[in-house]
Amino acid sequence: MQRPSGRVRVAAPMTFGINHLAPLLPEFMQRYPEIELNISFNDATVDLVADGFDIALRISSLADSSLRAKKICDVRLLLVAAPIWFATVGDLAHPRDLAGHKGFVYTHNTGPGIIRLRQRGSGKEFTLTQKASLLADNAEAFMPALAQGLGYGLFPDFMVRTDLNNGRLQQILPEWEGALIGVYLLTPPSSTRPPRVTALLEYLIQAFERPPWAEE
């Protein structure tokens, strides 16, 4: 049986791709030395068909699409800040108490600075409008200022899990979280796929059965 070969073009978000996709690639490359991977790390939403990509990783609550999509894991959105920040803001009893405090606003979405939260257990919801101290279209840019206690933000757990585990960050009102989103693998709508694309899809689905950040 002929082994899969040829080029696979992949689009992946910058931070997630470098921190969580790239570490998985060496094993795949060893399994399939005849496959060439061409990966674009970019937060822009690509057009798979027009731009010639075989696979795109997207982190979102996915809208309707003609593309074929496979959800491979969930992503929690957590309100976090550095311990020094908590010492400056006083008691927080409800997300509305954050309204007067400056935060980090992620602009690469449809409603920058609008955070929709849900309370675990009760199902109560609250929409927080952030007062910005720093705005950026890549959340990695917030991390130095976040670590120095210069604001708070809503971050995907894959970005902050290590710092939460070692105490460099803490959750704000941990019973409140953003809407659950997911990591999706998208492929063009064609009913057939080359074996090289199927090989990478199956490998990534298996690799994310237990998200890497959940093991930290």
JSON list of C-alpha atoms in Angstrom, two decimals:
[
{"chain": "A", "resi": 1, "resn": "MET", "atom": "CA", "xyz": [0.00, 0.00, 0.00]},
{"chain": "A", "resi": 2, "resn": "GLN", "atom": "CA", "xyz": [1.38, 3.39, -0.99]},
{"chain": "A", "resi": 3, "resn": "ARG", "atom": "CA", "xyz": [2.14, 5.71, 1.90]},
{"chain": "A", "resi": 4, "resn": "PRO", "atom": "CA", "xyz": [0.55, 9.18, 1.93]},
{"chain": "A", "resi": 5, "resn": "SER", "atom": "CA", "xyz": [2.77, 11.78, 0.28]},
{"chain": "A", "resi": 6, "resn": "GLY", "atom": "CA", "xyz": [2.72, 15.32, -1.01]},
{"chain": "A", "resi": 7, "resn": "ARG", "atom": "CA", "xyz": [2.09, 18.76, 0.45]},
{"chain": "A", "resi": 8, "resn": "VAL", "atom": "CA", "xyz": [-0.60, 19.69, 2.99]},
{"chain": "A", "resi": 9, "resn": "ARG", "atom": "CA", "xyz": [-1.34, 23.39, 3.46]},
{"chain": "A", "resi": 10, "resn": "VAL", "atom": "CA", "xyz": [-2.61, 24.33, 6.93]},
{"chain": "A", "resi": 11, "resn": "ALA", "atom": "CA", "xyz": [-3.82, 27.64, 8.39]},
{"chain": "A", "resi": 12, "resn": "ALA", "atom": "CA", "xyz": [-3.62, 28.02, 12.17]},
{"chain": "A", "resi": 13, "resn": "PRO", "atom": "CA", "xyz": [-4.04, 30.89, 14.67]},
{"chain": "A", "resi": 14, "resn": "MET", "atom": "CA", "xyz": [-0.70, 32.39, 15.67]},
{"chain": "A", "resi": 15, "resn": "THR", "atom": "CA", "xyz": [-0.49, 31.79, 19.43]},
{"chain": "A", "resi": 16, "resn": "PHE", "atom": "CA", "xyz": [-2.39, 28.50, 19.50]},
{"chain": "A", "resi": 17, "resn": "GLY", "atom": "CA", "xyz": [-0.56, 27.22, 16.44]},
{"chain": "A", "resi": 18, "resn": "ILE", "atom": "CA", "xyz": [2.93, 27.91, 17.74]},
{"chain": "A", "resi": 19, "resn": "ASN", "atom": "CA", "xyz": [2.29, 26.76, 21.32]},
{"chain": "A", "resi": 20, "resn": "HIS", "atom": "CA", "xyz": [0.01, 23.76, 20.76]},
{"chain": "A", "resi": 21, "resn": "LEU", "atom": "CA", "xyz": [0.11, 22.69, 17.11]},
{"chain": "A", "resi": 22, "resn": "ALA", "atom": "CA", "xyz": [3.82, 23.01, 16.41]},
{"chain": "A", "resi": 23, "resn": "PRO", "atom": "CA", "xyz": [4.88, 20.68, 19.30]},
{"chain": "A", "resi": 24, "resn": "LEU", "atom": "CA", "xyz": [2.74, 17.92, 17.75]},
{"chain": "A", "resi": 25, "resn": "LEU", "atom": "CA", "xyz": [4.37, 18.12, 14.34]},
{"chain": "A", "resi": 26, "resn": "PRO", "atom": "CA", "xyz": [7.66, 16.23, 14.91]},
{"chain": "A", "resi": 27, "resn": "GLU", "atom": "CA", "xyz": [5.88, 12.95, 15.65]},
{"chain": "A", "resi": 28, "resn": "PHE", "atom": "CA", "xyz": [3.67, 13.35, 12.58]},
{"chain": "A", "resi": 29, "resn": "MET", "atom": "CA", "xyz": [6.71, 14.13, 10.43]},
{"chain": "A", "resi": 30, "resn": "GLN", "atom": "CA", "xyz": [8.42, 10.98, 11.67]},
{"chain": "A", "resi": 31, "resn": "ARG", "atom": "CA", "xyz": [5.35, 8.86, 10.93]},
{"chain": "A", "resi": 32, "resn": "TYR", "atom": "CA", "xyz": [4.87, 10.34, 7.46]},
{"chain": "A", "resi": 33, "resn": "PRO", "atom": "CA", "xyz": [8.23, 11.46, 6.07]},
{"chain": "A", "resi": 34, "resn": "GLU", "atom": "CA", "xyz": [6.79, 11.66, 2.55]},
{"chain": "A", "resi": 35, "resn": "ILE", "atom": "CA", "xyz": [4.30, 14.38, 3.57]},
{"chain": "A", "resi": 36, "resn": "GLU", "atom": "CA", "xyz": [5.40, 18.02, 3.36]},
{"chain": "A", "resi": 37, "resn": "LEU", "atom": "CA", "xyz": [3.65, 20.43, 5.74]},
{"chain": "A", "resi": 38, "resn": "ASN", "atom": "CA", "xyz": [3.19, 24.07, 4.77]},
{"chain": "A", "resi": 39, "resn": "ILE", "atom": "CA", "xyz": [1.69, 25.98, 7.69]},
{"chain": "A", "resi": 40, "resn": "SER", "atom": "CA", "xyz": [0.55, 29.60, 7.83]},
{"chain": "A", "resi": 41, "resn": "PHE", "atom": "CA", "xyz": [0.43, 30.94, 11.39]},
{"chain": "A", "resi": 42, "resn": "ASN", "atom": "CA", "xyz": [-1.94, 33.88, 11.17]},
{"chain": "A", "resi": 43, "resn": "ASP", "atom": "CA", "xyz": [-4.98, 35.09, 13.09]},
{"chain": "A", "resi": 44, "resn": "ALA", "atom": "CA", "xyz": [-6.74, 36.19, 9.90]},
{"chain": "A", "resi": 45, "resn": "THR", "atom": "CA", "xyz": [-9.69, 34.07, 8.75]},
{"chain": "A", "resi": 46, "resn": "VAL", "atom": "CA", "xyz": [-8.65, 32.45, 5.49]},
{"chain": "A", "resi": 47, "resn": "ASP", "atom": "CA", "xyz": [-10.81, 31.30, 2.61]},
{"chain": "A", "resi": 48, "resn": "LEU", "atom": "CA", "xyz": [-9.80, 27.66, 2.33]},
{"chain": "A", "resi": 49, "resn": "VAL", "atom": "CA", "xyz": [-10.91, 27.24, -1.25]},
{"chain": "A", "resi": 50, "resn": "ALA", "atom": "CA", "xyz": [-9.76, 30.58, -2.66]},
{"chain": "A", "resi": 51, "resn": "ASP", "atom": "CA", "xyz": [-6.47, 30.56, -0.74]},
{"chain": "A", "resi": 52, "resn": "GLY", "atom": "CA", "xyz": [-5.70, 26.92, -1.46]},
{"chain": "A", "resi": 53, "resn": "PHE", "atom": "CA", "xyz": [-5.61, 25.51, 2.08]},
{"chain": "A", "resi": 54, "resn": "ASP", "atom": "CA", "xyz": [-6.33, 21.87, 2.86]},
{"chain": "A", "resi": 55, "resn": "ILE", "atom": "CA", "xyz": [-7.04, 22.37, 6.58]},
{"chain": "A", "resi": 56, "resn": "ALA", "atom": "CA", "xyz": [-7.73, 25.32, 8.85]},
{"chain": "A", "resi": 57, "resn": "LEU", "atom": "CA", "xyz": [-7.73, 25.30, 12.64]},
{"chain": "A", "resi": 58, "resn": "ARG", "atom": "CA", "xyz": [-10.24, 27.75, 14.06]},
{"chain": "A", "resi": 59, "resn": "ILE", "atom": "CA", "xyz": [-11.00, 28.62, 17.66]},
{"chain": "A", "resi": 60, "resn": "SER", "atom": "CA", "xyz": [-14.55, 29.92, 17.87]},
{"chain": "A", "resi": 61, "resn": "SER", "atom": "CA", "xyz": [-18.20, 29.20, 18.25]},
{"chain": "A", "resi": 62, "resn": "LEU", "atom": "CA", "xyz": [-18.42, 28.24, 14.61]},
{"chain": "A", "resi": 63, "resn": "ALA", "atom": "CA", "xyz": [-20.97, 29.96, 12.38]},
{"chain": "A", "resi": 64, "resn": "ASP", "atom": "CA", "xyz": [-22.82, 28.14, 9.62]},
{"chain": "A", "resi": 65, "resn": "SER", "atom": "CA", "xyz": [-20.55, 27.33, 6.72]},
{"chain": "A", "resi": 66, "resn": "SER", "atom": "CA", "xyz": [-20.34, 25.20, 3.60]},
{"chain": "A", "resi": 67, "resn": "LEU", "atom": "CA", "xyz": [-17.01, 23.88, 4.88]},
{"chain": "A", "resi": 68, "resn": "ARG", "atom": "CA", "xyz": [-16.66, 20.51, 6.56]},
{"chain": "A", "resi": 69, "resn": "ALA", "atom": "CA", "xyz": [-15.95, 21.01, 10.25]},
{"chain": "A", "resi": 70, "resn": "LYS", "atom": "CA", "xyz": [-14.86, 18.71, 13.06]},
{"chain": "A", "resi": 71, "resn": "LYS", "atom": "CA", "xyz": [-14.78, 19.95, 16.66]},
{"chain": "A", "resi": 72, "resn": "ILE", "atom": "CA", "xyz": [-11.78, 18.39, 18.36]},
{"chain": "A", "resi": 73, "resn": "CYS", "atom": "CA", "xyz": [-11.90, 19.93, 21.84]},
{"chain": "A", "resi": 74, "resn": "ASP", "atom": "CA", "xyz": [-13.53, 22.60, 23.98]},
{"chain": "A", "resi": 75, "resn": "VAL", "atom": "CA", "xyz": [-11.90, 25.85, 25.07]},
{"chain": "A", "resi": 76, "resn": "ARG", "atom": "CA", "xyz": [-12.92, 27.68, 28.25]},
{"chain": "A", "resi": 77, "resn": "LEU", "atom": "CA", "xyz": [-12.68, 31.47, 28.42]},
{"chain": "A", "resi": 78, "resn": "LEU", "atom": "CA", "xyz": [-11.48, 32.63, 31.86]},
{"chain": "A", "resi": 79, "resn": "LEU", "atom": "CA", "xyz": [-11.33, 36.03, 33.54]},
{"chain": "A", "resi": 80, "resn": "VAL", "atom": "CA", "xyz": [-7.80, 36.32, 34.95]},
{"chain": "A", "resi": 81, "resn": "ALA", "atom": "CA", "xyz": [-5.36, 38.79, 36.48]},
{"chain": "A", "resi": 82, "resn": "ALA", "atom": "CA", "xyz": [-2.06, 38.76, 38.35]},
{"chain": "A", "resi": 83, "resn": "PRO", "atom": "CA", "xyz": [-2.10, 38.51, 42.16]},
{"chain": "A", "resi": 84, "resn": "ILE", "atom": "CA", "xyz": [-0.80, 42.09, 42.46]},
{"chain": "A", "resi": 85, "resn": "TRP", "atom": "CA", "xyz": [-3.85, 43.32, 40.54]},
{"chain": "A", "resi": 86, "resn": "PHE", "atom": "CA", "xyz": [-6.22, 41.86, 43.13]},
{"chain": "A", "resi": 87, "resn": "ALA", "atom": "CA", "xyz": [-4.46, 43.86, 45.85]},
{"chain": "A", "resi": 88, "resn": "THR", "atom": "CA", "xyz": [-5.33, 47.12, 44.08]},
{"chain": "A", "resi": 89, "resn": "VAL", "atom": "CA", "xyz": [-9.01, 46.58, 43.21]},
{"chain": "A", "resi": 90, "resn": "GLY", "atom": "CA", "xyz": [-10.65, 45.57, 46.46]},
{"chain": "A", "resi": 91, "resn": "ASP", "atom": "CA", "xyz": [-13.47, 43.10, 46.81]},
{"chain": "A", "resi": 92, "resn": "LEU", "atom": "CA", "xyz": [-15.27, 41.83, 43.73]},
{"chain": "A", "resi": 93, "resn": "ALA", "atom": "CA", "xyz": [-18.68, 40.25, 44.23]},
{"chain": "A", "resi": 94, "resn": "HIS", "atom": "CA", "xyz": [-20.04, 40.32, 40.69]},
{"chain": "A", "resi": 95, "resn": "PRO", "atom": "CA", "xyz": [-18.71, 40.96, 37.16]},
{"chain": "A", "resi": 96, "resn": "ARG", "atom": "CA", "xyz": [-20.38, 44.39, 37.22]},
{"chain": "A", "resi": 97, "resn": "ASP", "atom": "CA", "xyz": [-17.71, 45.37, 39.76]},
{"chain": "A", "resi": 98, "resn": "LEU", "atom": "CA", "xyz": [-15.14, 45.18, 36.94]},
{"chain": "A", "resi": 99, "resn": "ALA", "atom": "CA", "xyz": [-16.80, 48.01, 35.01]},
{"chain": "A", "resi": 100, "resn": "GLY", "atom": "CA", "xyz": [-14.64, 50.66, 36.63]},
{"chain": "A", "resi": 101, "resn": "HIS", "atom": "CA", "xyz": [-11.36, 48.81, 36.17]},
{"chain": "A", "resi": 102, "resn": "LYS", "atom": "CA", "xyz": [-9.25, 48.90, 33.04]},
{"chain": "A", "resi": 103, "resn": "GLY", "atom": "CA", "xyz": [-8.71, 45.69, 31.13]},
{"chain": "A", "resi": 104, "resn": "PHE", "atom": "CA", "xyz": [-7.20, 44.20, 27.99]},
{"chain": "A", "resi": 105, "resn": "VAL", "atom": "CA", "xyz": [-9.46, 44.28, 24.95]},
{"chain": "A", "resi": 106, "resn": "TYR", "atom": "CA", "xyz": [-9.05, 41.72, 22.19]},
{"chain": "A", "resi": 107, "resn": "THR", "atom": "CA", "xyz": [-10.03, 43.36, 18.92]},
{"chain": "A", "resi": 108, "resn": "HIS", "atom": "CA", "xyz": [-10.04, 40.39, 16.54]},
{"chain": "A", "resi": 109, "resn": "ASN", "atom": "CA", "xyz": [-13.70, 39.56, 17.10]},
{"chain": "A", "resi": 110, "resn": "THR", "atom": "CA", "xyz": [-17.11, 40.96, 16.28]},
{"chain": "A", "resi": 111, "resn": "GLY", "atom": "CA", "xyz": [-17.61, 42.84, 19.55]},
{"chain": "A", "resi": 112, "resn": "PRO", "atom": "CA", "xyz": [-14.33, 44.10, 21.02]},
{"chain": "A", "resi": 113, "resn": "GLY", "atom": "CA", "xyz": [-14.64, 44.85, 24.71]},
{"chain": "A", "resi": 114, "resn": "ILE", "atom": "CA", "xyz": [-18.04, 43.17, 25.07]},
{"chain": "A", "resi": 115, "resn": "ILE", "atom": "CA", "xyz": [-17.70, 40.11, 27.32]},
{"chain": "A", "resi": 116, "resn": "ARG", "atom": "CA", "xyz": [-20.66, 37.79, 27.76]},
{"chain": "A", "resi": 117, "resn": "LEU", "atom": "CA", "xyz": [-20.39, 35.77, 30.94]},
{"chain": "A", "resi": 118, "resn": "ARG", "atom": "CA", "xyz": [-22.39, 32.94, 32.45]},
{"chain": "A", "resi": 119, "resn": "GLN", "atom": "CA", "xyz": [-22.43, 31.83, 36.07]},
{"chain": "A", "resi": 120, "resn": "ARG", "atom": "CA", "xyz": [-21.84, 28.13, 36.49]},
{"chain": "A", "resi": 121, "resn": "GLY", "atom": "CA", "xyz": [-24.61, 26.38, 38.35]},
{"chain": "A", "resi": 122, "resn": "SER", "atom": "CA", "xyz": [-27.20, 29.14, 38.20]},
{"chain": "A", "resi": 123, "resn": "GLY", "atom": "CA", "xyz": [-26.99, 29.81, 34.46]},
{"chain": "A", "resi": 124, "resn": "LYS", "atom": "CA", "xyz": [-27.28, 33.55, 35.13]},
{"chain": "A", "resi": 125, "resn": "GLU", "atom": "CA", "xyz": [-25.77, 35.76, 32.45]},
{"chain": "A", "resi": 126, "resn": "PHE", "atom": "CA", "xyz": [-24.09, 39.16, 32.48]},
{"chain": "A", "resi": 127, "resn": "THR", "atom": "CA", "xyz": [-22.62, 41.28, 29.69]},
{"chain": "A", "resi": 128, "resn": "LEU", "atom": "CA", "xyz": [-19.57, 43.27, 30.73]},
{"chain": "A", "resi": 129, "resn": "THR", "atom": "CA", "xyz": [-18.43, 46.29, 28.74]},
{"chain": "A", "resi": 130, "resn": "GLN", "atom": "CA", "xyz": [-14.70, 46.68, 29.29]},
{"chain": "A", "resi": 131, "resn": "LYS", "atom": "CA", "xyz": [-12.84, 49.90, 29.91]},
{"chain": "A", "resi": 132, "resn": "ALA", "atom": "CA", "xyz": [-9.63, 49.43, 27.93]},
{"chain": "A", "resi": 133, "resn": "SER", "atom": "CA", "xyz": [-6.07, 49.93, 29.06]},
{"chain": "A", "resi": 134, "resn": "LEU", "atom": "CA", "xyz": [-4.63, 48.11, 26.03]},
{"chain": "A", "resi": 135, "resn": "LEU", "atom": "CA", "xyz": [-6.24, 46.90, 22.82]},
{"chain": "A", "resi": 136, "resn": "ALA", "atom": "CA", "xyz": [-4.64, 44.37, 20.44]},
{"chain": "A", "resi": 137, "resn": "ASP", "atom": "CA", "xyz": [-5.57, 41.83, 17.80]},
{"chain": "A", "resi": 138, "resn": "ASN", "atom": "CA", "xyz": [-3.32, 39.14, 19.30]},
{"chain": "A", "resi": 139, "resn": "ALA", "atom": "CA", "xyz": [-3.83, 38.28, 22.97]},
{"chain": "A", "resi": 140, "resn": "GLU", "atom": "CA", "xyz": [-0.16, 37.32, 23.40]},
{"chain": "A", "resi": 141, "resn": "ALA", "atom": "CA", "xyz": [0.58, 41.07, 23.41]},
{"chain": "A", "resi": 142, "resn": "PHE", "atom": "CA", "xyz": [-1.29, 41.41, 26.70]},
{"chain": "A", "resi": 143, "resn": "MET", "atom": "CA", "xyz": [0.79, 38.95, 28.67]},
{"chain": "A", "resi": 144, "resn": "PRO", "atom": "CA", "xyz": [3.65, 41.21, 29.89]},
{"chain": "A", "resi": 145, "resn": "ALA", "atom": "CA", "xyz": [1.24, 43.89, 31.14]},
{"chain": "A", "resi": 146, "resn": "LEU", "atom": "CA", "xyz": [-1.06, 41.23, 32.58]},
{"chain": "A", "resi": 147, "resn": "ALA", "atom": "CA", "xyz": [1.82, 39.75, 34.57]},
{"chain": "A", "resi": 148, "resn": "GLN", "atom": "CA", "xyz": [2.63, 43.17, 36.03]},
{"chain": "A", "resi": 149, "resn": "GLY", "atom": "CA", "xyz": [-0.90, 43.69, 37.31]},
{"chain": "A", "resi": 150, "resn": "LEU", "atom": "CA", "xyz": [-1.81, 46.43, 34.85]},
{"chain": "A", "resi": 151, "resn": "GLY", "atom": "CA", "xyz": [-5.23, 45.07, 34.01]},
{"chain": "A", "resi": 152, "resn": "TYR", "atom": "CA", "xyz": [-7.42, 42.01, 33.64]},
{"chain": "A", "resi": 153, "resn": "GLY", "atom": "CA", "xyz": [-8.72, 40.10, 30.68]},
{"chain": "A", "resi": 154, "resn": "LEU", "atom": "CA", "xyz": [-10.71, 37.19, 29.31]},
{"chain": "A", "resi": 155, "resn": "PHE", "atom": "CA", "xyz": [-8.31, 34.55, 28.00]},
{"chain": "A", "resi": 156, "resn": "PRO", "atom": "CA", "xyz": [-8.65, 31.06, 26.55]},
{"chain": "A", "resi": 157, "resn": "ASP", "atom": "CA", "xyz": [-7.50, 28.46, 29.05]},
{"chain": "A", "resi": 158, "resn": "PHE", "atom": "CA", "xyz": [-4.79, 27.17, 26.71]},
{"chain": "A", "resi": 159, "resn": "MET", "atom": "CA", "xyz": [-3.03, 30.54, 27.08]},
{"chain": "A", "resi": 160, "resn": "VAL", "atom": "CA", "xyz": [-3.19, 30.89, 30.86]},
{"chain": "A", "resi": 161, "resn": "ARG", "atom": "CA", "xyz": [-3.37, 27.35, 32.29]},
{"chain": "A", "resi": 162, "resn": "THR", "atom": "CA", "xyz": [0.33, 27.11, 33.16]},
{"chain": "A", "resi": 163, "resn": "ASP", "atom": "CA", "xyz": [0.32, 30.49, 34.92]},
{"chain": "A", "resi": 164, "resn": "LEU", "atom": "CA", "xyz": [-2.86, 29.62, 36.80]},
{"chain": "A", "resi": 165, "resn": "ASN", "atom": "CA", "xyz": [-1.36, 26.36, 37.98]},
{"chain": "A", "resi": 166, "resn": "ASN", "atom": "CA", "xyz": [1.81, 27.99, 39.27]},
{"chain": "A", "resi": 167, "resn": "GLY", "atom": "CA", "xyz": [0.08, 30.99, 40.83]},
{"chain": "A", "resi": 168, "resn": "ARG", "atom": "CA", "xyz": [1.38, 33.69, 38.51]},
{"chain": "A", "resi": 169, "resn": "LEU", "atom": "CA", "xyz": [-2.23, 34.35, 37.54]},
{"chain": "A", "resi": 170, "resn": "GLN", "atom": "CA", "xyz": [-5.53, 33.91, 39.36]},
{"chain": "A", "resi": 171, "resn": "GLN", "atom": "CA", "xyz": [-9.10, 33.62, 38.16]},
{"chain": "A", "resi": 172, "resn": "ILE", "atom": "CA", "xyz": [-11.44, 36.51, 38.81]},
{"chain": "A", "resi": 173, "resn": "LEU", "atom": "CA", "xyz": [-14.83, 35.38, 40.12]},
{"chain": "A", "resi": 174, "resn": "PRO", "atom": "CA", "xyz": [-14.10, 31.78, 39.04]},
{"chain": "A", "resi": 175, "resn": "GLU", "atom": "CA", "xyz": [-17.79, 30.86, 38.98]},
{"chain": "A", "resi": 176, "resn": "TRP", "atom": "CA", "xyz": [-18.17, 33.23, 36.00]},
{"chain": "A", "resi": 177, "resn": "GLU", "atom": "CA", "xyz": [-16.81, 32.25, 32.58]},
{"chain": "A", "resi": 178, "resn": "GLY", "atom": "CA", "xyz": [-17.15, 33.27, 28.98]},
{"chain": "A", "resi": 179, "resn": "ALA", "atom": "CA", "xyz": [-19.15, 31.19, 26.53]},
{"chain": "A", "resi": 180, "resn": "LEU", "atom": "CA", "xyz": [-17.58, 27.81, 25.81]},
{"chain": "A", "resi": 181, "resn": "ILE", "atom": "CA", "xyz": [-15.93, 27.74, 22.40]},
{"chain": "A", "resi": 182, "resn": "GLY", "atom": "CA", "xyz": [-14.08, 25.03, 20.53]},
{"chain": "A", "resi": 183, "resn": "VAL", "atom": "CA", "xyz": [-11.10, 24.12, 18.40]},
{"chain": "A", "resi": 184, "resn": "TYR", "atom": "CA", "xyz": [-12.31, 23.07, 14.95]},
{"chain": "A", "resi": 185, "resn": "LEU", "atom": "CA", "xyz": [-10.64, 21.44, 11.98]},
{"chain": "A", "resi": 186, "resn": "LEU", "atom": "CA", "xyz": [-12.12, 22.80, 8.76]},
{"chain": "A", "resi": 187, "resn": "THR", "atom": "CA", "xyz": [-11.66, 21.37, 5.30]},
{"chain": "A", "resi": 188, "resn": "PRO", "atom": "CA", "xyz": [-13.09, 22.34, 1.90]},
{"chain": "A", "resi": 189, "resn": "PRO", "atom": "CA", "xyz": [-16.58, 21.02, 1.07]},
{"chain": "A", "resi": 190, "resn": "SER", "atom": "CA", "xyz": [-15.38, 18.37, -1.39]},
{"chain": "A", "resi": 191, "resn": "SER", "atom": "CA", "xyz": [-16.56, 14.84, -0.53]},
{"chain": "A", "resi": 192, "resn": "THR", "atom": "CA", "xyz": [-13.11, 13.37, -1.16]},
{"chain": "A", "resi": 193, "resn": "ARG", "atom": "CA", "xyz": [-9.77, 14.09, 0.50]},
{"chain": "A", "resi": 194, "resn": "PRO", "atom": "CA", "xyz": [-6.24, 13.08, -0.48]},
{"chain": "A", "resi": 195, "resn": "PRO", "atom": "CA", "xyz": [-4.75, 10.45, 1.87]},
{"chain": "A", "resi": 196, "resn": "ARG", "atom": "CA", "xyz": [-2.13, 12.96, 3.06]},
{"chain": "A", "resi": 197, "resn": "VAL", "atom": "CA", "xyz": [-4.88, 15.30, 4.32]},
{"chain": "A", "resi": 198, "resn": "THR", "atom": "CA", "xyz": [-6.79, 12.44, 5.95]},
{"chain": "A", "resi": 199, "resn": "ALA", "atom": "CA", "xyz": [-3.60, 11.32, 7.71]},
{"chain": "A", "resi": 200, "resn": "LEU", "atom": "CA", "xyz": [-3.06, 14.75, 9.27]},
{"chain": "A", "resi": 201, "resn": "LEU", "atom": "CA", "xyz": [-6.71, 15.15, 10.25]},
{"chain": "A", "resi": 202, "resn": "GLU", "atom": "CA", "xyz": [-6.78, 11.79, 11.99]},
{"chain": "A", "resi": 203, "resn": "TYR", "atom": "CA", "xyz": [-3.51, 12.49, 13.76]},
{"chain": "A", "resi": 204, "resn": "LEU", "atom": "CA", "xyz": [-4.73, 15.87, 15.10]},
{"chain": "A", "resi": 205, "resn": "ILE", "atom": "CA", "xyz": [-8.10, 14.50, 16.19]},
{"chain": "A", "resi": 206, "resn": "GLN", "atom": "CA", "xyz": [-6.34, 11.84, 18.24]},
{"chain": "A", "resi": 207, "resn": "ALA", "atom": "CA", "xyz": [-3.78, 14.30, 19.63]},
{"chain": "A", "resi": 208, "resn": "PHE", "atom": "CA", "xyz": [-6.48, 16.63, 20.93]},
{"chain": "A", "resi": 209, "resn": "GLU", "atom": "CA", "xyz": [-8.69, 13.94, 22.48]},
{"chain": "A", "resi": 210, "resn": "ARG", "atom": "CA", "xyz": [-7.08, 15.17, 25.68]},
{"chain": "A", "resi": 211, "resn": "PRO", "atom": "CA", "xyz": [-6.08, 18.81, 25.14]},
{"chain": "A", "resi": 212, "resn": "PRO", "atom": "CA", "xyz": [-2.37, 19.33, 25.83]},
{"chain": "A", "resi": 213, "resn": "TRP", "atom": "CA", "xyz": [-3.04, 22.20, 28.27]},
{"chain": "A", "resi": 214, "resn": "ALA", "atom": "CA", "xyz": [-5.34, 19.93, 30.35]},
{"chain": "A", "resi": 215, "resn": "GLU", "atom": "CA", "xyz": [-2.25, 17.90, 31.31]},
{"chain": "A", "resi": 216, "resn": "GLU", "atom": "CA", "xyz": [-0.42, 20.87, 32.81]}
]
